[in-house]
Coordinates of C-alpha atoms and ligand atoms in Angstrom, one line a residue:
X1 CA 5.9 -43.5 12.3
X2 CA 6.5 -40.5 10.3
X3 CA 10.0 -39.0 9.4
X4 CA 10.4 -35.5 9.3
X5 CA 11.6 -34.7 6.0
X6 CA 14.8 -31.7 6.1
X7 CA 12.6 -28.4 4.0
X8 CA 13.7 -28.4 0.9
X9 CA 16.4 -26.3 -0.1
X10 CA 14.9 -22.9 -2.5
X11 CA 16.7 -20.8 -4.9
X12 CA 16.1 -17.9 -7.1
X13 CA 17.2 -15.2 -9.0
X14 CA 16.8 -12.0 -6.3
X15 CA 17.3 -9.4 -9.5
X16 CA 14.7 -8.3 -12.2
X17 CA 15.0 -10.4 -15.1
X18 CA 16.4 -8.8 -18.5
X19 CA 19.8 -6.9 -19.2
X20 CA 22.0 -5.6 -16.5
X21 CA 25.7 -5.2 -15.1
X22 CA 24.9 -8.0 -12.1
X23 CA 22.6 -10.5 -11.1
X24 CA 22.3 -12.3 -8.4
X25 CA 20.9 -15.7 -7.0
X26 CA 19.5 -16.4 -3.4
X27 CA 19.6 -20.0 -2.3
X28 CA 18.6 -20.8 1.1
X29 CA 18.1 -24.2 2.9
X30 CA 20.1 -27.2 4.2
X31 CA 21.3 -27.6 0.8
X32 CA 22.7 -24.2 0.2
X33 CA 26.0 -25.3 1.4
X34 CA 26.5 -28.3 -1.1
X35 CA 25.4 -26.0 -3.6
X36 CA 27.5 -23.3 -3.3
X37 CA 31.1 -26.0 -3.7
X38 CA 29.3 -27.7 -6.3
X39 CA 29.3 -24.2 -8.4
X40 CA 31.9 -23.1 -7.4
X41 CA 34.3 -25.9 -6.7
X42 CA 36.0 -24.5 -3.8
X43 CA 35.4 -24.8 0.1
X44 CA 32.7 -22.7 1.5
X45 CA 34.4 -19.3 1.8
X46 CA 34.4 -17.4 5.2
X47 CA 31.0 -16.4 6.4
X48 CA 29.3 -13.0 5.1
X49 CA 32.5 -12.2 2.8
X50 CA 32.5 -12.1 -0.8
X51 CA 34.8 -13.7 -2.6
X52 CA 35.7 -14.0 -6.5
X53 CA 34.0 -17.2 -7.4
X54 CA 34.2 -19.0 -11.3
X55 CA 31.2 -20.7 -11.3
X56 CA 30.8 -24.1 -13.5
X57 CA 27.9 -26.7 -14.3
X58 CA 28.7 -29.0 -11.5
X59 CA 28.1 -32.1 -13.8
X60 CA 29.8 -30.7 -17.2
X61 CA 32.5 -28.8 -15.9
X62 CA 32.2 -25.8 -18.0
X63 CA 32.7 -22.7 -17.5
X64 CA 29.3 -20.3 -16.8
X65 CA 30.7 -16.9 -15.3
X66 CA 33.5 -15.8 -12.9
X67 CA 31.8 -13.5 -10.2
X68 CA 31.6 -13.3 -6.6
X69 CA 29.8 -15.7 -4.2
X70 CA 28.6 -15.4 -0.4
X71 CA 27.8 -17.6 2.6
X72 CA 25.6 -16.9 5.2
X73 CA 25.5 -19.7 7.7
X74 CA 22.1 -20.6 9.8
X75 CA 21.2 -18.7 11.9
X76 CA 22.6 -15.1 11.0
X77 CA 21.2 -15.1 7.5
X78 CA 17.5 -13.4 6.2
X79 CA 15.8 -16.7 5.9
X80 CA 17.4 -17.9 9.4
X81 CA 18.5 -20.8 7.3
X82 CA 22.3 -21.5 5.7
X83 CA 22.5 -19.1 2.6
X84 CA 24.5 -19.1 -0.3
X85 CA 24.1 -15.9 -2.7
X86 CA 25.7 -15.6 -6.0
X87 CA 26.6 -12.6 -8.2
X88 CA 27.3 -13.0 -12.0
X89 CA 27.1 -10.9 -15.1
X90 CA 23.1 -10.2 -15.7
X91 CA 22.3 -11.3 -18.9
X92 CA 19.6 -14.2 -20.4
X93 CA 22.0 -16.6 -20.7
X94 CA 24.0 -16.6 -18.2
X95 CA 21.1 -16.8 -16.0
X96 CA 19.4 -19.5 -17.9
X97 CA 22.5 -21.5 -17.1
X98 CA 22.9 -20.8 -13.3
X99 CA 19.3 -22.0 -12.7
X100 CA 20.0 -24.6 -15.0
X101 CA 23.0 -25.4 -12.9
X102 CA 21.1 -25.1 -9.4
X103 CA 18.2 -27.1 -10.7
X104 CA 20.1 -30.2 -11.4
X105 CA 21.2 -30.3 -7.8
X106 CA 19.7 -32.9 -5.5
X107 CA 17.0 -31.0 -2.9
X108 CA 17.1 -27.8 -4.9
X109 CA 13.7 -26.7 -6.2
X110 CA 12.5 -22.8 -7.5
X111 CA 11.2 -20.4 -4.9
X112 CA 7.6 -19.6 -4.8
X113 CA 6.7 -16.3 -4.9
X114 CA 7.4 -14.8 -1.4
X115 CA 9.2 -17.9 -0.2
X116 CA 11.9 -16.5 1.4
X117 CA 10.5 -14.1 3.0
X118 CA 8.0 -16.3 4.6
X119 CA 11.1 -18.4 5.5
X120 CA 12.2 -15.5 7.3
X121 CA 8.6 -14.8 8.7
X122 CA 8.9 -18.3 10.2
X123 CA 12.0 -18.7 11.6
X124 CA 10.9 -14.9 13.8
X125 CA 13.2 -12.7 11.6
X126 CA 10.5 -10.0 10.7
X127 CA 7.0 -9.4 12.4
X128 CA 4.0 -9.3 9.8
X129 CA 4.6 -5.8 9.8
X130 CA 7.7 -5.8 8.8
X131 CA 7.2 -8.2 6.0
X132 CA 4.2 -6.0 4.9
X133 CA 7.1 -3.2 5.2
X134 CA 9.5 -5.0 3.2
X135 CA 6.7 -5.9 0.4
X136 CA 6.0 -1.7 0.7
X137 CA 9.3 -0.8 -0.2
X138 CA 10.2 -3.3 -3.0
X139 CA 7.3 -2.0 -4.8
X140 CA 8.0 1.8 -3.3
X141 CA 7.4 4.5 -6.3
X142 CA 8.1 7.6 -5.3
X143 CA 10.4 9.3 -2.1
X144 CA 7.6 9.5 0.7
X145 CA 6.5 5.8 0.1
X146 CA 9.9 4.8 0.4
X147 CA 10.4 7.0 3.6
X148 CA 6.9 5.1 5.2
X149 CA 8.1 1.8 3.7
X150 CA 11.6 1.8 5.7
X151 CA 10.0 3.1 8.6
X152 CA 7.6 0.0 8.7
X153 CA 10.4 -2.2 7.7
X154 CA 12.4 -1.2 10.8
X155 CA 10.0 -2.6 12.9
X156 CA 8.4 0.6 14.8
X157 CA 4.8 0.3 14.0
X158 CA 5.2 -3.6 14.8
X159 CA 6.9 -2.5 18.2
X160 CA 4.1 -0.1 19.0
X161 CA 1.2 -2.4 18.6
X162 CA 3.3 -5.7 20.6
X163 CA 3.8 -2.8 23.7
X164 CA -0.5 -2.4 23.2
X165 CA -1.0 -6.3 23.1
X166 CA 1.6 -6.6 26.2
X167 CA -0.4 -4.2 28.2
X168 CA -3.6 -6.1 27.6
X169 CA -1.6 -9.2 28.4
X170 CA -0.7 -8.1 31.7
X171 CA -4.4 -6.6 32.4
X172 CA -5.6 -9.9 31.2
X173 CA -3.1 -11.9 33.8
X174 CA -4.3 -9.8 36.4
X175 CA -8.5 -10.3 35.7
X176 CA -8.0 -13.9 35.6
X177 CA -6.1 -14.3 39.0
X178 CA -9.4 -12.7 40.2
X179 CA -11.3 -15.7 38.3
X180 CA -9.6 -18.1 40.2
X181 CA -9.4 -15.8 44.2
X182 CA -12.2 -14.1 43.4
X183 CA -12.8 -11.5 46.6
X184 CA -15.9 -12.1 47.0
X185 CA -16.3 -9.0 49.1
X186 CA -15.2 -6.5 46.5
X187 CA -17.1 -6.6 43.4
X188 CA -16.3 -4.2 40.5
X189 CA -13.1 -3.7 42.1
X190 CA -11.2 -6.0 39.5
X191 CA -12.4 -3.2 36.8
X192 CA -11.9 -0.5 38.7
X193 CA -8.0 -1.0 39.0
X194 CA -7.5 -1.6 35.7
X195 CA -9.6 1.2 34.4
X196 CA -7.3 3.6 34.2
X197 CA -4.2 2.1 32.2
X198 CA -7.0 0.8 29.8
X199 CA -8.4 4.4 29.2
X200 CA -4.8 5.3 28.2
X201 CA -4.5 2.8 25.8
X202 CA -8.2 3.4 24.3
X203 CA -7.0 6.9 24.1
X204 CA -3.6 6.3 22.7
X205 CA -5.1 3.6 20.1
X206 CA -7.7 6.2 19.1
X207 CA -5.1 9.0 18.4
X208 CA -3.5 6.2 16.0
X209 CA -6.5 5.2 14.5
X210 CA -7.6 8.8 14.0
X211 CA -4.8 10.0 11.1
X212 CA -7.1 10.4 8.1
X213 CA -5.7 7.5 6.8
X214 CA -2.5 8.8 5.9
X215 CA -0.5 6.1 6.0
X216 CA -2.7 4.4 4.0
X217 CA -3.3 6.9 1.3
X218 CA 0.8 7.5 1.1
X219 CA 0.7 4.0 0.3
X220 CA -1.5 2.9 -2.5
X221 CA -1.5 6.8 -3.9
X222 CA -3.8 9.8 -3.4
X223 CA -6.7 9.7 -5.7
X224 CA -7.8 12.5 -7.9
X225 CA -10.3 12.6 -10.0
X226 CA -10.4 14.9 -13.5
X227 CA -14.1 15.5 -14.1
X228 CA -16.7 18.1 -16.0
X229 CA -18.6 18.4 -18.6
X230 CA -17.5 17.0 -22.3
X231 CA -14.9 18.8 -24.3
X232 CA -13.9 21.0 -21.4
X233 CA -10.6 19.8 -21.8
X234 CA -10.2 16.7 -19.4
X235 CA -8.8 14.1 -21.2
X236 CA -5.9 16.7 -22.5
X237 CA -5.0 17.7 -18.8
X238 CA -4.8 14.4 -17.8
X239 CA -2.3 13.7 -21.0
X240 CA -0.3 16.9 -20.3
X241 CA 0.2 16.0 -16.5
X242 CA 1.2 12.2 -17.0
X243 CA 3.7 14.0 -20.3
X244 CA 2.1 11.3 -21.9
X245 CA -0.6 9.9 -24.5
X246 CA -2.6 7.9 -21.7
X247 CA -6.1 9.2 -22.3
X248 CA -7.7 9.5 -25.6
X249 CA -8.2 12.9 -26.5
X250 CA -10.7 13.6 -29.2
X251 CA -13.2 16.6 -29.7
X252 CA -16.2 14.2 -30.0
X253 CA -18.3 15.1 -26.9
X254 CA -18.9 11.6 -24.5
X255 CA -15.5 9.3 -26.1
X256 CA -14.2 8.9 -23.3
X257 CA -16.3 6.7 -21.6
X258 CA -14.5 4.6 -19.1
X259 CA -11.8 5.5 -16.1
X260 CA -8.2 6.0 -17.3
X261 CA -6.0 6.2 -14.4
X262 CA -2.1 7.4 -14.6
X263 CA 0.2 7.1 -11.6
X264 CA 2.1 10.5 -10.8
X265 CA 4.9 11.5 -8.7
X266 CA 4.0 14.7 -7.5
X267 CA 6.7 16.1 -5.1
X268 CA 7.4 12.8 -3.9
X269 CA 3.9 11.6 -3.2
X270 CA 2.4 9.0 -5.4
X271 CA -0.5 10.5 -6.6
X272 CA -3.2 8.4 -8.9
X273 CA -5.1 10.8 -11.7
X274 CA -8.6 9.4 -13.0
X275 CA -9.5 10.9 -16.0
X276 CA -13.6 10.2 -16.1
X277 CA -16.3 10.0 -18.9
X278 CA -17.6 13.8 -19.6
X279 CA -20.3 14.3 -16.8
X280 CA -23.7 15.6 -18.5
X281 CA -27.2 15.0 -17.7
X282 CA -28.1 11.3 -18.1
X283 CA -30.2 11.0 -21.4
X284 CA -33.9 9.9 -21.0
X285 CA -33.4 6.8 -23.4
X286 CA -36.4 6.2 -25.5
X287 CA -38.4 3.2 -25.7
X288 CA -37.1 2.2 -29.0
X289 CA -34.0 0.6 -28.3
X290 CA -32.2 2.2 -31.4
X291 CA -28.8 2.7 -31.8
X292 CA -28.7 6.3 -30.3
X293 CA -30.3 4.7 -27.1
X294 CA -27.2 2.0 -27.0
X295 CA -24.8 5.1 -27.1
X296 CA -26.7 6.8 -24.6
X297 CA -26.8 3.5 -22.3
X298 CA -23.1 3.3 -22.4
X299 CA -22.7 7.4 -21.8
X300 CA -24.8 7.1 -19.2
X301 CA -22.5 4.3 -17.6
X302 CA -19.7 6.1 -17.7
X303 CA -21.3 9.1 -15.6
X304 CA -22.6 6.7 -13.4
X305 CA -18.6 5.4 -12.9
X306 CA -17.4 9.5 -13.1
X307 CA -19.7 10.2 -10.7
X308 CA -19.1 7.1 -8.4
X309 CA -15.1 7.9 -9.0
X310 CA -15.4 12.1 -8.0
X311 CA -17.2 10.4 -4.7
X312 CA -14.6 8.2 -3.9
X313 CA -12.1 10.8 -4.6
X314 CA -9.6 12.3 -2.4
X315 CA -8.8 15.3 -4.3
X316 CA -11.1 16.5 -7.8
X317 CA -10.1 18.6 -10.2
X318 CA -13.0 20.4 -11.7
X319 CA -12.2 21.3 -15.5
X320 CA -14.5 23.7 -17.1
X321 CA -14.7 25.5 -20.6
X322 CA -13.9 29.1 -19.8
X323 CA -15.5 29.6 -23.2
X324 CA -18.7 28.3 -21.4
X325 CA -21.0 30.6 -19.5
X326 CA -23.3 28.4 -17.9
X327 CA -22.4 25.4 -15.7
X328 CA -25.2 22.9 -15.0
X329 CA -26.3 22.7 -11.6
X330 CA -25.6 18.9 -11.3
X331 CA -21.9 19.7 -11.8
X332 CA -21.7 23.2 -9.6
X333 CA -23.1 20.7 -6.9
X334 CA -20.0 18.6 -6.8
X335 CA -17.6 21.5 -6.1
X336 CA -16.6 21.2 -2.6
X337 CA -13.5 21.8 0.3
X338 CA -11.8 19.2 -2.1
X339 CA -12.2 20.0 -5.0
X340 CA -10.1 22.6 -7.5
X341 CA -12.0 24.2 -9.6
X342 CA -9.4 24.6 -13.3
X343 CA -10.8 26.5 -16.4
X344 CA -8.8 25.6 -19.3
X345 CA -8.9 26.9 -22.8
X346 CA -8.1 30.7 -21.8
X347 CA -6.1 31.0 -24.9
X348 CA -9.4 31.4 -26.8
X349 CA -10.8 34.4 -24.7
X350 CA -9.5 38.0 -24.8
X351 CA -10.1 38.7 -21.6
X352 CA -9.9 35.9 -18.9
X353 CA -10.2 37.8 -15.9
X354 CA -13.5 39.4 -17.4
X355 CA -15.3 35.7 -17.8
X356 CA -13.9 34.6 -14.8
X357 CA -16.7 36.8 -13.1
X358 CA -19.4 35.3 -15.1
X359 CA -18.7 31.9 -13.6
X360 CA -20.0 33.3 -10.7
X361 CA -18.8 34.2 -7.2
X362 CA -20.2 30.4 -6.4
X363 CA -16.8 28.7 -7.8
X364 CA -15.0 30.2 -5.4
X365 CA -16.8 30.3 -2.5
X366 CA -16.7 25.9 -1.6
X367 CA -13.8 24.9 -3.8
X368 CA -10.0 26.0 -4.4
X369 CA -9.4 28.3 -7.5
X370 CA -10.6 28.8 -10.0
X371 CA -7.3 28.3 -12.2
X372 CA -7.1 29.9 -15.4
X373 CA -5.2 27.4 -17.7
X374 CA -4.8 26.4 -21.4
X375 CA -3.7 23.1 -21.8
X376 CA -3.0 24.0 -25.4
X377 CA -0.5 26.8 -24.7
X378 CA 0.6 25.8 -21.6
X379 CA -0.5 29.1 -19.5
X380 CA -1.5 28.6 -16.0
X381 CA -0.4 25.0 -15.7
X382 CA 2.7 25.2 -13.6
X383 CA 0.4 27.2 -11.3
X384 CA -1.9 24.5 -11.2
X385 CA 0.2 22.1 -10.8
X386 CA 2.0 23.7 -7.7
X387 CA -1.3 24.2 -6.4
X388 CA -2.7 20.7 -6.8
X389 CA 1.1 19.5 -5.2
X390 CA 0.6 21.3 -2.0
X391 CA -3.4 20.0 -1.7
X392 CA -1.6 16.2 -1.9
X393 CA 1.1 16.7 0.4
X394 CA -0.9 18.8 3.2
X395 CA -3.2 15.0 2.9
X396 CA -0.3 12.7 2.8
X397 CA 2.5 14.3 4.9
X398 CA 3.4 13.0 8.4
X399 CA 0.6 14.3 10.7
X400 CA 1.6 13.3 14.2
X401 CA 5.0 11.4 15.1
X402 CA 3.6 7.9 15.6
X403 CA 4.5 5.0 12.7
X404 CA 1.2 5.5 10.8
X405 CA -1.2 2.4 10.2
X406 CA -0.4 1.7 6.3
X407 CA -3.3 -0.8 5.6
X408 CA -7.0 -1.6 6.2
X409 CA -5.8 -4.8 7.9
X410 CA -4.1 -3.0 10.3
X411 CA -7.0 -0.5 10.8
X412 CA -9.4 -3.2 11.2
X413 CA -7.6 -5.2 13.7
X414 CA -6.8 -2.4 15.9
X415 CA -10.3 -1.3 15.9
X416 CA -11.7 -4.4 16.8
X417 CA -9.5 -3.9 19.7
X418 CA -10.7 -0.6 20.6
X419 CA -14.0 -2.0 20.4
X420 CA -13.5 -5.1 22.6
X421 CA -11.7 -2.6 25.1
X422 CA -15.0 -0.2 25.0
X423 CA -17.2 -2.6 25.4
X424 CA -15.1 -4.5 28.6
X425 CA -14.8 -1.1 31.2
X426 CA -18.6 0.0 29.3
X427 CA -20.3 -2.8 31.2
X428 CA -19.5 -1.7 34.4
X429 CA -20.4 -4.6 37.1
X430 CA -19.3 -7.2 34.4
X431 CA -18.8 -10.6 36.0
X432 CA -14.8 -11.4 35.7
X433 CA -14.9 -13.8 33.3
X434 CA -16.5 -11.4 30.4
X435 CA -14.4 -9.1 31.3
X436 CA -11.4 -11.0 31.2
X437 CA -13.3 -12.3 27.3
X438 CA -13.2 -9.1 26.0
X439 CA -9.7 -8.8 27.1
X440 CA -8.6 -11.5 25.4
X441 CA -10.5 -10.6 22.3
X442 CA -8.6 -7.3 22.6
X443 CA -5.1 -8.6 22.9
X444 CA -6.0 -11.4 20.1
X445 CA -7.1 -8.7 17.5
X446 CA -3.5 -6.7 18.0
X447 CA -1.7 -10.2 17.8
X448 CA -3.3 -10.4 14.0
X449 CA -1.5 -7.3 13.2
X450 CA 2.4 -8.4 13.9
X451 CA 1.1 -11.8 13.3
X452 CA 1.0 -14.1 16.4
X453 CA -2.3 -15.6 16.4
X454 CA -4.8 -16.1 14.1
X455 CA -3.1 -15.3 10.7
X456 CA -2.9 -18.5 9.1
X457 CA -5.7 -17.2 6.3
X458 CA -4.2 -13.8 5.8
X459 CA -0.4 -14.9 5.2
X460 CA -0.8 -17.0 2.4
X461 CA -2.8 -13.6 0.7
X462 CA 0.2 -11.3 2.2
X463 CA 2.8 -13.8 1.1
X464 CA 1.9 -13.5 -2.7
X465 CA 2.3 -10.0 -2.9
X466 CA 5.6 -10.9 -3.3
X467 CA 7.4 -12.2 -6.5
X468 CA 9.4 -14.8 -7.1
X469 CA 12.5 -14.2 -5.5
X470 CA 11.7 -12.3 -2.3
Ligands
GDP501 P1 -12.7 16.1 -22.5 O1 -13.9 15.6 -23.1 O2 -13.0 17.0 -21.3 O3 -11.8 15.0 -22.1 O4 -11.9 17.0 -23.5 P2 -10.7 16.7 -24.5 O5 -9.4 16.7 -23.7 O6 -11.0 15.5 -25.3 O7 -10.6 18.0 -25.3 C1 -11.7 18.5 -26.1 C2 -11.2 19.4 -27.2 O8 -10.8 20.6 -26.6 C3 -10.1 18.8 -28.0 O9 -10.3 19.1 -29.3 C4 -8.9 19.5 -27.4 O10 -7.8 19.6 -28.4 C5 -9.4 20.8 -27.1 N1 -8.7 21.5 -26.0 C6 -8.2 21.0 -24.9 N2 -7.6 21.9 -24.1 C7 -7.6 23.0 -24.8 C8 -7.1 24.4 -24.6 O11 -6.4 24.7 -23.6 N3 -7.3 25.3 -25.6 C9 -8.0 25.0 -26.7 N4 -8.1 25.9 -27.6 N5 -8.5 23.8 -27.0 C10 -8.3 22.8 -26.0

């Protein structure tokens, strides 16, 4: 016969690690309790109060740090389980010797990363969605990530997709009362009734699935990628809009040779700049494999990456020489709807509205600009910037009014669904029990998303996003 051993109790520090007015330390299990007198050496004090606390090593006696200490009791706590949190001055030490303190206590073991959390997951505290909202706004950088995150968090996207899978439910319920009285006289009719509500929700589901992956991009950043030919400046407008030394900037054509990316606010909108290798023609490498070959082989791989990067690019910045009067063909081919064509270095012509012309009526025409700038002097960059802010937000501000889908595991899901749905009222004369399969695969594939069924792979990977502590 087995026993069922009581979860072990978890603690750990719920504040970043280093110097600060206050710490604090989440504990959270049967134990939590026990360990909360045995720190404090007082009587639990009255539930979701805080109250000045001088904490001691249980076993010693001594003294660690006079703060405050609270008790959540089972079930009203995060975790669903009894909680104990304590709050004491932040520094090293005193820290060392509060998880000293806690570890010495029978049942008490660290947290794993995401532990509580999950604990909360588990005892039905949060949807997956709201623990991927949660995870969001922990690591939230700038204003409009924060605003998605807290949105998520509060359980609206989560609501929207269980009203989906209880629709599908109910269609579901209804197709397989026709599996067991089937009217034998009335085929197709079992479709036929249903049809309607499940056109809705196709259509509703495709309007959420059609955003342009807003939510998405607001969350991991948009992408924009710095690219033209060597020297034109690149590496230095990258530098000048992160206000930092992040790229090396050198006059050597071709040195910088791999991807540097810096992470921007812009407005409020995460944004991530790629600063790629100088784009040129790909040298014909010579059968000899000689040294200049080697340099080329390596040039040559970071055009291939520039080139792959601009692709995958939500947003390019074009940077040209203004001192240049040709562009190569290969890199006039890139320019398109999203792409802003900069030329920098105006501070060494006299006249930059005269050169502008001899770039040619072509810059203008597909992409945004040109923009006259000199990195060096600074002319022409707030414009740019400005200009380049209003490109990110009109691609990461709130389209429509629905909670947005913030990851490709939400995407995917919910268009498996559409696609089971399609295929179920496509089919026409379907017998019921194919019908009612497709159903179920539907409803299933929405059930991934807040986490009901068939998740078991995908939390353990969701879970560790978190750090110790959460
Ligand atoms: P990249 O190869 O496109 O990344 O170009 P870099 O940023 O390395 O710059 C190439 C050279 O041009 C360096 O010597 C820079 O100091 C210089 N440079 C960059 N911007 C300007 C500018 O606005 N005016 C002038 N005169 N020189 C610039």
């Amino acid at each position: 016969m087995s026993i069922s051993l009581p979860r072990p109790t978890i603690f750990a520090p719920a504040t970043a690690t280093g110097r600060a007015g206050v710490a604090v330390i989440r504990v959270s299990g049967p134990a939590a309790g026990a360990a909360l007198r045995a720190l404090t050496g007082t009587g639990l004090p009255p539930p979701r109060k805080a109250v000045r606390a001088r904490f001691r090593d249980p076993d010693a006696g001594t003294a660690i740090d006079d703060g405050l200490a609270l008790w959540f009791p089972s079930p009203a706590s995060f975790t669903g389980e009894d909680v104990a949190e304590f709050h004491f001055h932040g520094s090293r030490a005193v820290l060392t010797a509060m998880v000293a303190a806690l570890g010495g206590m029978e049942g008490l073991r660290l947290a794993e990363p995401g532990e509580f959390t999950r604990r909360a997951f588990d005892a039905g505290k949060l949807d997956l969605t709201e623990v991927e909202g949660l995870a969001d706004l922990i690591e939230a950088e700038t204003e409009a990530q924060r605003r998605q995150a807290l949105r998520q968090l509060s359980g609206e996207f989560g609501r929207l997709v269980e009203t989906w899978r209880i629709r599908l439910l109910k269609a579901l319920a209804y197709a397989e009362a026709e599996i067991d009285f089937p009217d034998e006289d009335l085929p197709g009719r079992l479709v036929d009734s249903l049809r309607p509500d499940l056109e809705r929700l196709i259509e509703e589901i495709g309007h959420t699935l059609a955003d342009e992956r807003r939510g998405e991009r607001l969350r991991e950043g948009l992408s924009i990628a710095i690219l033209g030919p060597p020297n034109a400046g690149k590496s230095s407008l990258l530098n000048a809009l992160a206000r930092r030394e992040a790229a090396i900037v050198s006059a050597i054509a071709g040195t910088t040779r791999d991807v540097i990316e810096v992470h921007l606010d812009l407005g409020g909108y995460p944004v991530v700049v790629a600063d790629t290798a100088g784009l040129r023609e790909i040298p014909v490498l010579s059968a000899t494999a000689d040294l200049a070959a080697a340099q080329g082989q390596i040039e040559a791989e970071g055009v291939r990456r520039a080139l792959a990067r601009a692709e995958a690019a939500d947003l390019k910045l074009l940077v040209l020489d203004a001192t240049d009067r040709e562009i190569e063909p290969a890199i006039a081919a890139l320019i398109d709807a999203d792409t802003l064509v900069v030329r920098n270095k105006i501070d060494l012509i006299a006249d930059p509205k005269n050169r502008l012309s001899e770039h040619g009526a072509a810059l203008a025409q597909d992409g945004k600009g040109p923009y006259p700038i000199s990195v060096r002097s600074g002319a022409g960059m707030a414009a740019l910037l400005g200009a380049v802010a209003s490109e990110v937000a009109a691609r990461l501000a709130g389209g429509s009014t629905a909670p947005p889908i913030t990851r490709a595991r939400h995407r995917r899901a919910i268009e498996d669904c559409q696609g089971a749905l399609i295929r179920a009222l496509a089919a026409g004369d379907l017998p019921a029990e194919l019908f009612a399969e497709d159903l179920r695969l539907a409803a299933r594939a929405l059930g991934q998303v807040v986490g009901r069924v068939g998740v078991e792979d995908v939390l353990d990977a969701i879970f560790r996003e978190f750090c110790i502590g959460k």
